[in-house]
Short mmCIF file of C-alpha atoms in Angstrom, two decimals:
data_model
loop_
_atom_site.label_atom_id
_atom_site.label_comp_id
_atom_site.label_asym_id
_atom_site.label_seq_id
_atom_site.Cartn_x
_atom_site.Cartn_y
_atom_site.Cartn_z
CA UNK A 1 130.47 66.53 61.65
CA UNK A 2 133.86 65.63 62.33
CA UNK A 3 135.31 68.38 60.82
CA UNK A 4 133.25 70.29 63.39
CA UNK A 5 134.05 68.02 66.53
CA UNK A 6 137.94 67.54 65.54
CA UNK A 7 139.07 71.22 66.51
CA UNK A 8 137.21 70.90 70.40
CA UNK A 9 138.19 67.33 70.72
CA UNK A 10 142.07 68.37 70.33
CA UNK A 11 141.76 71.70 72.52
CA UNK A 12 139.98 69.49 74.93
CA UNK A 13 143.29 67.32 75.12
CA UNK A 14 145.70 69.78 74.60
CA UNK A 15 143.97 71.35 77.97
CA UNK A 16 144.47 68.18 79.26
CA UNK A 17 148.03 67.20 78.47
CA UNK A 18 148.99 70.81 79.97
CA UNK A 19 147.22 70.43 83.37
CA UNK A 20 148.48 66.81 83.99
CA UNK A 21 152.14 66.99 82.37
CA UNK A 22 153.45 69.75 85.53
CA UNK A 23 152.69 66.17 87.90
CA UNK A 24 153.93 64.37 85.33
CA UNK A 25 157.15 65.47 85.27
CA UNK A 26 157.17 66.02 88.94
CA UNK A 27 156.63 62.53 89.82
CA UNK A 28 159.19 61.45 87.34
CA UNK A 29 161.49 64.16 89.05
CA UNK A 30 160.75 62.95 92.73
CA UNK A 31 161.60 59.32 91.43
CA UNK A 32 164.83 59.96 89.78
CA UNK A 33 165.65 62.47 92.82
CA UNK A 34 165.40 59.28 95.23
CA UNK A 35 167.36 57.49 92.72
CA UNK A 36 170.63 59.53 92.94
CA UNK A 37 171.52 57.60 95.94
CA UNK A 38 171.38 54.83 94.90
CA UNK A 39 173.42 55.55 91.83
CA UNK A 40 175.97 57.45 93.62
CA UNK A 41 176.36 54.55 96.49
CA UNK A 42 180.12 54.62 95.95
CA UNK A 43 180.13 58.50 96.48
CA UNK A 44 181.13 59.92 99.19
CA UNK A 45 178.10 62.24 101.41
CA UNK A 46 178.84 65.29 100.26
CA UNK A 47 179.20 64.08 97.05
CA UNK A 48 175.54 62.76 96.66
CA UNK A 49 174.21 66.25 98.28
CA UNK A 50 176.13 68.53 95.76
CA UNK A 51 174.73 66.17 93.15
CA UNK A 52 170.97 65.92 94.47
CA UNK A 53 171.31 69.89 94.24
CA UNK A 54 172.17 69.93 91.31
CA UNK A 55 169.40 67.89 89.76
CA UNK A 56 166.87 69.81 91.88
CA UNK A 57 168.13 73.10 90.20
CA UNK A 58 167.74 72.00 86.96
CA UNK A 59 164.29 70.42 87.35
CA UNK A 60 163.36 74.00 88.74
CA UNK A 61 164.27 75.61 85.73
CA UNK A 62 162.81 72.83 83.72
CA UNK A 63 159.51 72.52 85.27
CA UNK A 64 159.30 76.05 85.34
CA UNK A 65 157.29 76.80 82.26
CA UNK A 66 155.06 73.72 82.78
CA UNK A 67 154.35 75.19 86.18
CA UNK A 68 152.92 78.70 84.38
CA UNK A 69 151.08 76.91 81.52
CA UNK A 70 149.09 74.96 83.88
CA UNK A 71 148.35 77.76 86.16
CA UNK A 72 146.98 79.80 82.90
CA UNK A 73 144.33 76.97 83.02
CA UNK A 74 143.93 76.91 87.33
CA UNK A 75 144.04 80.37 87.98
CA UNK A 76 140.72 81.46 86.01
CA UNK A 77 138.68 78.46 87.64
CA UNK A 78 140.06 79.24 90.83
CA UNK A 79 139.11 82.60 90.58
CA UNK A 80 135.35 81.91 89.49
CA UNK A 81 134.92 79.60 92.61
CA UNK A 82 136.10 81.95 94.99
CA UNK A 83 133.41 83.77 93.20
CA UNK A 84 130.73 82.53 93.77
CA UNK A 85 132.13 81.11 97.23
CA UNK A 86 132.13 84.73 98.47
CA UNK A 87 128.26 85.48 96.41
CA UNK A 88 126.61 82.35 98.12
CA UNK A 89 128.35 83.42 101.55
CA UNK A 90 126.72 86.56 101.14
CA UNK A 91 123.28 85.36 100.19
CA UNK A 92 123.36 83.32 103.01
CA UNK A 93 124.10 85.67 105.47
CA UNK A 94 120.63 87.16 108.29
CA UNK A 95 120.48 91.17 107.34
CA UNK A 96 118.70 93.24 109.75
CA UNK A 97 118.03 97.07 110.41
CA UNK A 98 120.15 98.45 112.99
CA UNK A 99 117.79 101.16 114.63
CA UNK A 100 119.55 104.26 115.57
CA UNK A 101 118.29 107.35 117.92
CA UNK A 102 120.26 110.43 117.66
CA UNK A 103 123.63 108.18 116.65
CA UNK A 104 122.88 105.68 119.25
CA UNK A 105 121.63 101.84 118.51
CA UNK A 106 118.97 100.85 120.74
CA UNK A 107 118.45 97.61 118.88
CA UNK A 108 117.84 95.82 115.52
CA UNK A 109 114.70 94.97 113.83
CA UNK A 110 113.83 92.36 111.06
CA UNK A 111 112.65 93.97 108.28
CA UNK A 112 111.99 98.20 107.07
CA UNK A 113 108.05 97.27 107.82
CA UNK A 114 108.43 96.63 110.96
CA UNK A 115 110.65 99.80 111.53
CA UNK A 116 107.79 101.59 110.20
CA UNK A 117 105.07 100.45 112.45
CA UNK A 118 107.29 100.75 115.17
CA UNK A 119 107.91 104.62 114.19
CA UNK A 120 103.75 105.05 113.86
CA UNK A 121 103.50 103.67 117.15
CA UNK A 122 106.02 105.83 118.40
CA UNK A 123 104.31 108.80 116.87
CA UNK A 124 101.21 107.58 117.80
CA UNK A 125 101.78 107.91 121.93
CA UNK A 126 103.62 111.00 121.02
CA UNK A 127 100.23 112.53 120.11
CA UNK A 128 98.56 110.89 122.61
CA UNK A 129 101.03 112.48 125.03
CA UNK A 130 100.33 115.87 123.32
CA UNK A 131 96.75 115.68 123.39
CA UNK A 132 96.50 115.01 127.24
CA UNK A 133 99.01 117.66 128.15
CA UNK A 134 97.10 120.40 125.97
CA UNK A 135 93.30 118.84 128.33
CA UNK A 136 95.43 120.01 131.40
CA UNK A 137 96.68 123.47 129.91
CA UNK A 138 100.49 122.49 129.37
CA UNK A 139 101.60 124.76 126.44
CA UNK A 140 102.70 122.13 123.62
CA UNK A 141 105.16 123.18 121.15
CA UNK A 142 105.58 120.85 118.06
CA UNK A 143 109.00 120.17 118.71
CA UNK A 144 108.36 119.04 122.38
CA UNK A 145 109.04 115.64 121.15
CA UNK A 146 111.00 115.80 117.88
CA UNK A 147 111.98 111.67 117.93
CA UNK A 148 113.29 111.05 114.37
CA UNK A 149 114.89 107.06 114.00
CA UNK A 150 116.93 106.03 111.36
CA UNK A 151 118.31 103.02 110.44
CA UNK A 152 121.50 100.88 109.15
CA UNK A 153 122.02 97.86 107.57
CA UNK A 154 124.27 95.31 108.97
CA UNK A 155 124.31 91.47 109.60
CA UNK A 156 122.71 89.84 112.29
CA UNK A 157 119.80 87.19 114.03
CA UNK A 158 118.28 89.28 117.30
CA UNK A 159 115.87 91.10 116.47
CA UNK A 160 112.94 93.03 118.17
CA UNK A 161 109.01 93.08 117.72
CA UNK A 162 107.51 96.11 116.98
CA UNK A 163 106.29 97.16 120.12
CA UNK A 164 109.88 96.12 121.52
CA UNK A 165 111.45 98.55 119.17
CA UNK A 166 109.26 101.20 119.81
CA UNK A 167 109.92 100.98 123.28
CA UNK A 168 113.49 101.09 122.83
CA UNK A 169 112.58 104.47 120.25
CA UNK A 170 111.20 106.13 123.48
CA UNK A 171 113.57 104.81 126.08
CA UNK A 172 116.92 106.67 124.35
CA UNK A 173 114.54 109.56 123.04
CA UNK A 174 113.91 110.83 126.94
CA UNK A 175 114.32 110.13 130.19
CA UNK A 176 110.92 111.47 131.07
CA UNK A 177 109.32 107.27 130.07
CA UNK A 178 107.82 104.98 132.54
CA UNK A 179 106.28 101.49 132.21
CA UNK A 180 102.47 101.67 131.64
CA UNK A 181 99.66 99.80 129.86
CA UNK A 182 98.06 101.25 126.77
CA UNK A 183 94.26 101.20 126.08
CA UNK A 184 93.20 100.82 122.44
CA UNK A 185 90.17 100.71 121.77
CA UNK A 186 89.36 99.99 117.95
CA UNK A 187 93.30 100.37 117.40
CA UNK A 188 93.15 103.78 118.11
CA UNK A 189 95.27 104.59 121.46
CA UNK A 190 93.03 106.31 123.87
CA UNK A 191 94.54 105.85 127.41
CA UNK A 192 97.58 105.14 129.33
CA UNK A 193 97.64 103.74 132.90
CA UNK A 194 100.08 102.81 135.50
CA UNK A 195 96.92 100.03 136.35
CA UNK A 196 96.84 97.78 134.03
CA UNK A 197 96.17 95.01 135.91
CA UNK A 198 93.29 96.29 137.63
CA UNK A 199 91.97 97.41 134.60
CA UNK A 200 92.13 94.22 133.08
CA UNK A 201 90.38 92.54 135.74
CA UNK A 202 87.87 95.14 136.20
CA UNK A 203 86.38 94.26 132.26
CA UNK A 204 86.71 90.64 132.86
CA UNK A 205 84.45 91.10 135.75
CA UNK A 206 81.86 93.08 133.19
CA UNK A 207 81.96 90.34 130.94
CA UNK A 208 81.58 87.26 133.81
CA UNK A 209 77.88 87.37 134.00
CA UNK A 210 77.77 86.43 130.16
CA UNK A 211 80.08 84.11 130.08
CA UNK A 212 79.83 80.17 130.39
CA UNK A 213 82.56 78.75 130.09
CA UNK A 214 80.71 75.29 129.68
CA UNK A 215 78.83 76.22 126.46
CA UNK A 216 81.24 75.97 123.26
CA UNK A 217 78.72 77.66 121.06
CA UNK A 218 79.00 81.13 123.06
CA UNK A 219 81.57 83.80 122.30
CA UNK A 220 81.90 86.82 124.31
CA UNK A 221 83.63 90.08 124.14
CA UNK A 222 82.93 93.86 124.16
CA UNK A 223 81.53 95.08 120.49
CA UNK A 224 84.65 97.34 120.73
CA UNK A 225 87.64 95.90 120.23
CA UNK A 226 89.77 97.03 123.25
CA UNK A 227 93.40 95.73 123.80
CA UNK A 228 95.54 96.93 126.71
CA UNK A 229 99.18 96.64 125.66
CA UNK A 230 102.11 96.84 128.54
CA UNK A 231 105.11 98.63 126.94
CA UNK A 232 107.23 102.04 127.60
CA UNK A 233 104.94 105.31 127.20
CA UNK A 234 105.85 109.07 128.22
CA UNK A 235 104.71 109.97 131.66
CA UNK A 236 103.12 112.86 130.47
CA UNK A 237 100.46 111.15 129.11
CA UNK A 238 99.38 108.46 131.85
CA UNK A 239 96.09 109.13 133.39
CA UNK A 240 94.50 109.03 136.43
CA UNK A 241 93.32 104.93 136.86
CA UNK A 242 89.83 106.80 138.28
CA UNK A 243 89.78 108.76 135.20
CA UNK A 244 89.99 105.98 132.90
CA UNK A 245 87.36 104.23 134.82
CA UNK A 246 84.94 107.38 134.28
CA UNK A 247 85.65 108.09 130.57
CA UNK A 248 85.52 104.27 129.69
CA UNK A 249 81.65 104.04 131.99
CA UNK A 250 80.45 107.39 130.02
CA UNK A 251 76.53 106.94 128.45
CA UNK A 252 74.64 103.63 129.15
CA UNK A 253 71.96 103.59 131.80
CA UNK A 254 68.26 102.25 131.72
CA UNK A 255 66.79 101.67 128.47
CA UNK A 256 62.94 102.00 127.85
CA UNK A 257 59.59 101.41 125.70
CA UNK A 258 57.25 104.47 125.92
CA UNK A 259 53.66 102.72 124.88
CA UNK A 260 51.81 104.34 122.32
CA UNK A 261 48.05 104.21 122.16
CA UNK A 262 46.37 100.62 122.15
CA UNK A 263 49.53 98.80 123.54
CA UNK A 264 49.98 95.72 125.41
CA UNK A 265 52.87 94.29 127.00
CA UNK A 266 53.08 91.89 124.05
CA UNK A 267 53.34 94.25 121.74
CA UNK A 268 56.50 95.91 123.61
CA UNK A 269 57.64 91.66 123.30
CA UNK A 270 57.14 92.09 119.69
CA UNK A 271 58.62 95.04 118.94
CA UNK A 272 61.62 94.88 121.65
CA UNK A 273 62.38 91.38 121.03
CA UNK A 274 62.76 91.27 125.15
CA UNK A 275 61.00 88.08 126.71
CA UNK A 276 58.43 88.66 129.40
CA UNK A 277 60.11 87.07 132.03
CA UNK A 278 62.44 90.04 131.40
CA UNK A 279 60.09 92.58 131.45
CA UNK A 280 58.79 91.35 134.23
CA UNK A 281 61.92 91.14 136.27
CA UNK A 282 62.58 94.65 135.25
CA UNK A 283 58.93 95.66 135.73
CA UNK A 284 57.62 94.17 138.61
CA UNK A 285 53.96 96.36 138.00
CA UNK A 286 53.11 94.11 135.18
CA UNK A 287 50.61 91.79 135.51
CA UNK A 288 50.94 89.74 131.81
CA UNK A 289 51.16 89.98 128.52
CA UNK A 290 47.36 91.02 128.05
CA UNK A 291 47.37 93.61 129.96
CA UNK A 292 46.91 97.28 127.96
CA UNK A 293 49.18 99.71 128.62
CA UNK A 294 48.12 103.37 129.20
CA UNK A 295 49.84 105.85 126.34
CA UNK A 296 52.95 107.21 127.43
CA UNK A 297 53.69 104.87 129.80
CA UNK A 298 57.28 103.87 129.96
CA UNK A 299 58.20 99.76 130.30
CA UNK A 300 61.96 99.32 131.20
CA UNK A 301 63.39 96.93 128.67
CA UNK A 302 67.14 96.35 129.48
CA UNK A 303 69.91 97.95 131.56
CA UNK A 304 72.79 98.87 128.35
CA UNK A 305 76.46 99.19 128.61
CA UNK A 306 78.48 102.08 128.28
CA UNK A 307 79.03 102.48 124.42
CA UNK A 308 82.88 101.57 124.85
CA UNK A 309 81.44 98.56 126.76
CA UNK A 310 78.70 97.40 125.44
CA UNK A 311 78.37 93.49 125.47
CA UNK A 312 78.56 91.61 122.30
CA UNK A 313 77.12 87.79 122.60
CA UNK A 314 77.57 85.46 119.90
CA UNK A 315 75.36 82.33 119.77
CA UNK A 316 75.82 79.27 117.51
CA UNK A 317 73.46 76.96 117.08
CA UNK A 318 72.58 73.99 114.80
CA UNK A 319 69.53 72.61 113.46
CA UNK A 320 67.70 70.81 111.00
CA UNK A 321 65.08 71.24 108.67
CA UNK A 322 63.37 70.04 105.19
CA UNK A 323 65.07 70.24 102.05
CA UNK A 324 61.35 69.73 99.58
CA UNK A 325 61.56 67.38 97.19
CA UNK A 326 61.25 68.05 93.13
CA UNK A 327 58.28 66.39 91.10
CA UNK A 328 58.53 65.65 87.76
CA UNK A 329 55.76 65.03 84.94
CA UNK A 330 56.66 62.61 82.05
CA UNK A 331 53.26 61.51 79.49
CA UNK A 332 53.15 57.87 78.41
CA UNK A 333 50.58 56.05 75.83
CA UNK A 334 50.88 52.83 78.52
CA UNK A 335 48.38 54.62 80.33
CA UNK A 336 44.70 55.49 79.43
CA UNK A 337 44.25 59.14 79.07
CA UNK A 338 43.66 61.32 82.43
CA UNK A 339 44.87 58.73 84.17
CA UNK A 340 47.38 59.65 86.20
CA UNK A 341 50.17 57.12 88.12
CA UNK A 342 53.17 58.51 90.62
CA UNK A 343 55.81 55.91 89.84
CA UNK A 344 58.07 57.03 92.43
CA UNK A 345 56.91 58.42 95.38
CA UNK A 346 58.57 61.66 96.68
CA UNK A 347 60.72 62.21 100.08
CA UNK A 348 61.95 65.43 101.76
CA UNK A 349 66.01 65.65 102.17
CA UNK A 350 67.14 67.12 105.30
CA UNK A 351 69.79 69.57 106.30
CA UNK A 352 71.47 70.94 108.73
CA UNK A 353 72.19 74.57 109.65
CA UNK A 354 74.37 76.81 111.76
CA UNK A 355 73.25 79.69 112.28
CA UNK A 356 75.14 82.48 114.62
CA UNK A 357 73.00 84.89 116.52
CA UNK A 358 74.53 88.48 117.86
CA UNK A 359 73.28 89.67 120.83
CA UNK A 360 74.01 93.23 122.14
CA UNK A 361 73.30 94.04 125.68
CA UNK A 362 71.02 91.01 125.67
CA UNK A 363 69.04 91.95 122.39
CA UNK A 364 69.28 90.32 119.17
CA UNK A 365 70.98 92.91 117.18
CA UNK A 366 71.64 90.41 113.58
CA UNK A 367 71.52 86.44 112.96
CA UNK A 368 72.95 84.93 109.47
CA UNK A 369 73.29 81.31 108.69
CA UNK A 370 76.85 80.47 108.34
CA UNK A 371 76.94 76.72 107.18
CA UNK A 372 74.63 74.32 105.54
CA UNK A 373 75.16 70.57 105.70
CA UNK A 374 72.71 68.48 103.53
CA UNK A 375 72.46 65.44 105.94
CA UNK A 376 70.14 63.55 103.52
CA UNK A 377 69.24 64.18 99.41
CA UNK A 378 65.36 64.44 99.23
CA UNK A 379 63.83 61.83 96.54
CA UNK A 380 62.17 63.45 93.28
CA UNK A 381 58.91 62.46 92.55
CA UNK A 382 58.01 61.14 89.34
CA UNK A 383 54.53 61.18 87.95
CA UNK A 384 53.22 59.59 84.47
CA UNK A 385 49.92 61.16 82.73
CA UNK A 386 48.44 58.49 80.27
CA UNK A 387 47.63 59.94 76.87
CA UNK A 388 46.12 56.37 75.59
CA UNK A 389 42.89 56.63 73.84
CA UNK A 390 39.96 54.54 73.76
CA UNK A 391 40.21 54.24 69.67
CA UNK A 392 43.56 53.42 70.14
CA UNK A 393 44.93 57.03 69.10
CA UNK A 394 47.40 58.73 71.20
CA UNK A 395 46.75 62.21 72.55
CA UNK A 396 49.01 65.30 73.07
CA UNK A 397 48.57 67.58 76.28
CA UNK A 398 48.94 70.72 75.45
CA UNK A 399 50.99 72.88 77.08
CA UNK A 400 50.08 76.36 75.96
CA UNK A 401 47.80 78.77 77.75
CA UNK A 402 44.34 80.77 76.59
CA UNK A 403 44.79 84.74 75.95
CA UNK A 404 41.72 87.31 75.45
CA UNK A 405 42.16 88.41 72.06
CA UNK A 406 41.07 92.43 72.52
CA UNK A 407 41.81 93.69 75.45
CA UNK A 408 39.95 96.92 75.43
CA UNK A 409 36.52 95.22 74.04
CA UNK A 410 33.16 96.87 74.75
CA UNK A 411 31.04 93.22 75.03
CA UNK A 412 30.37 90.03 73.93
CA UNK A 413 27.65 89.21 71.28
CA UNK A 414 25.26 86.79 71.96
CA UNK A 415 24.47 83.78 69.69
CA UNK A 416 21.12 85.24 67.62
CA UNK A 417 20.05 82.68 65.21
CA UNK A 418 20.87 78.93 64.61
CA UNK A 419 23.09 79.96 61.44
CA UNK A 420 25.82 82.02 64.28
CA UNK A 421 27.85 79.64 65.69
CA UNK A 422 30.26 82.14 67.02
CA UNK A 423 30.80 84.98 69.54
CA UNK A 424 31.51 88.61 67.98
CA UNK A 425 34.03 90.31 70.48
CA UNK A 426 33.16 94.14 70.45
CA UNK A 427 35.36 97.17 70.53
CA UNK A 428 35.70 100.39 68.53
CA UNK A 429 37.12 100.83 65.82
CA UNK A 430 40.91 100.70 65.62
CA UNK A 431 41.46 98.80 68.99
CA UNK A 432 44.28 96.74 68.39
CA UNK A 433 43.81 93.18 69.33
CA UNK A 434 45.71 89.91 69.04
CA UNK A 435 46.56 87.77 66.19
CA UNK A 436 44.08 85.31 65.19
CA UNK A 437 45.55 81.71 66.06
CA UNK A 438 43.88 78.91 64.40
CA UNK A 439 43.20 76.06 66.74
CA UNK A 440 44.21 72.93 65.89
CA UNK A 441 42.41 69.63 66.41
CA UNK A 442 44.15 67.22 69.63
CA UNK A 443 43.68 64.16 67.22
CA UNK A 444 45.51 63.30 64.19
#
């Protein structure tokens, strides 16, 4: 072993000795340097200079080599840190995607993803744009906007959101861009208006009759999902706010139960799922729920929506109910047989529910539990059967059940004489039947 450690031990010195020695010999030369002075007291000025000179040339020439054997050992090290100085500065640094139209930035962005979405949704109101101009007759070419972004990396911390950046796509693409308000409905872009504001407050006020906002267990919204998103959009594609209006109201109307033959009013209840103070709000001719319809006749049940705004109601509500309890049958010879003793007496648990009911255009289009909550365990019952006899023996209850032994028999035989103590089970010949299982007696 120390054969092993001897030859690192004395290169770890030697490395050492040859780092240290240069300030070494330094200090040593700094000390006698000062000392000259003092030596030379007698000397004239000039004398002492010439001779401190002197003795700093030769120390040059002397410390010299030390100077370059140390820096064989410094230079390497100092090298690797600036290293990984210059690798952690690096790693450290923000990197974003400078976003370039036609050689001009018009911002950076965070990450190639969101560069991407920002280039769908670019494409996206270009086709939009397209579509409406070919509805009036405008001759579309498919260069007529030929928008290709690129990107650059580079170093930076402001970035944009991907609707910001596809603004900015738009903005340096043409000059032919206004501020407007998208209409998605489903996230696919349908409509552009200059009235987005109005538009917004003209579905809020379609949705105010169904909403409370009092009642914490009552969501509202449209069953589409429409989203109106302010940004940058061509010109060419913005409609007409009246337009909008008209292709968002298209379809809806009146809806209606035609009675078939033998129907009452409560069977329209039953099969609408529409209460009858609705019915009779919408039908003011009814008279109740007896009354017999004549077939053909049609019973308003409901006013819908528009498909793209149909009303989507979502009820919560909690309640409980039962959980039944288990019983279980254990046999003891403490007991006389038949007899029959509950031990511990059973007890329902009780849960609770949440269930969430969807309501379209006021009828009950789905309802699924989404939660259970087991308030309270319910209490198994146990029950003991005795199987003590009155000799003292102990019986067995079976638990086994009784089969008919030939399934395709003809009849039965009756007993004939007082020598046949059995029953002969008839069937022609080659009916297969049942094995024969002996019984066996309950006592030992």
């Amino acid at each position: 072993l120390v054969t092993i450690i001897r030859p690192f031990a004395l290169g770890i010195i030697t490395l050492c000795e040859d780092i240290v020695e240069p300030f070494q010999v330094v200090g040593s030369g700094i000390r006698h340097f000062r000392a000259i002075s003092d030596e030379l007291s007698d000397e004239s000025a000039h004398t002492i200079r010439k001779e401190k000179l002197r003795y700093f040339a030769h120390a040059a020439r002397q410390f010299l080599p030390l100077l370059l054997n140390a820096l064989s050992y410094i230079m390497p090290v100092a090298a690797a840190a600036g290293f990984l100085y210059v690798v952690q500065s690096g790693l450290n640094q923000n990197f974003v995607l400078n976003v370039q139209v036609n050689g001009t930035s018009v911002g950076t962005v965070a990450s190639e993803q969101v560069f991407e979405s920002a280039r769908e949704d670019v494409r996206s109101r270009i086709t939009n744009a397209e579509a409406v101009m070919a509805s009036t007759g405008a001759q579309v070419s498919d260069d007529s906007w030929d928008v290709t972004p690129t990107y650059t990396l580079e170093s930076g911390s402001s970035t944009m959101t991907e609707t910001e950046a596809a603004d900015a796509i738009l903005c340096a693409s043409s000059d032919q861009i206004g501020e407007a308000t998208a209409v998605y409905v489903d996230d696919s872009l349908r409509f552009v208006t200059t009235e987005g504001d109005h538009l917004r407050t003209y579905l809020e006020s379609i949705k105010a009759p169904y909403v409370n906002a009092m009642d914490q267990n009552k969501r509202v919204s449209f069953v589409h999902d429409i989203k109106l998103v302010d940004g940058i959009y061509l010109l060419s594609s913005i409609l007409d706010y009246n337009n909008v209006i008209s292709t968002l109201n298209q379809g809806g109307g009146p809806t209606y139960y035609t009675a078939a033959a033998g129907d009452t009013v409560q069977t329209v209840v039953d099969n609408t799922g529409v209460s009858w103070d609705t019915l009779a709000a919408l039908n003011p001719d009814l008279t109740g729920t007896d009354e017999v319809l004549d077939e053909g006749t049609a019973v308003m049940t409901g006013v819908s929506h528009p498909d793209m705004l149909q009303i989507k109601e979502v009820v919560r509500s909690t309640y409980t109910e039962p959980i039944p309890f288990d019983t279980q049958t254990s046999e003891s010879d403490e007991y006389d047989f038949g007899k029959t003793v509950v031990v511990q007496e059973g007890a329902d648990g009780t849960e609770e529910i949440t269930r969430e009911t969807t309501y379209i255009d006021g009828v009950e289009s789905s309802s699924e539990v989404v939660n259970y909550k087991v308030l309270q365990n319910p209490t198994t019952q146990l029950i003991v059967k005795g199987t003590k006899l009155a000799s003292g023996m102990v019986a067995r209850i079976g638990s086994g059940t009784f089969v008919w032994p030939v399934p395709n028999y003809t009849y039965v035989s009756r007993w004939m004489s007082s020598y046949h103590k059995g029953a002969d089970i008839c069937a022609a010949y080659g009916t297969p039947s049942l094995h024969r299982i002996p019984a066996r007696s309950l006592l030992p």
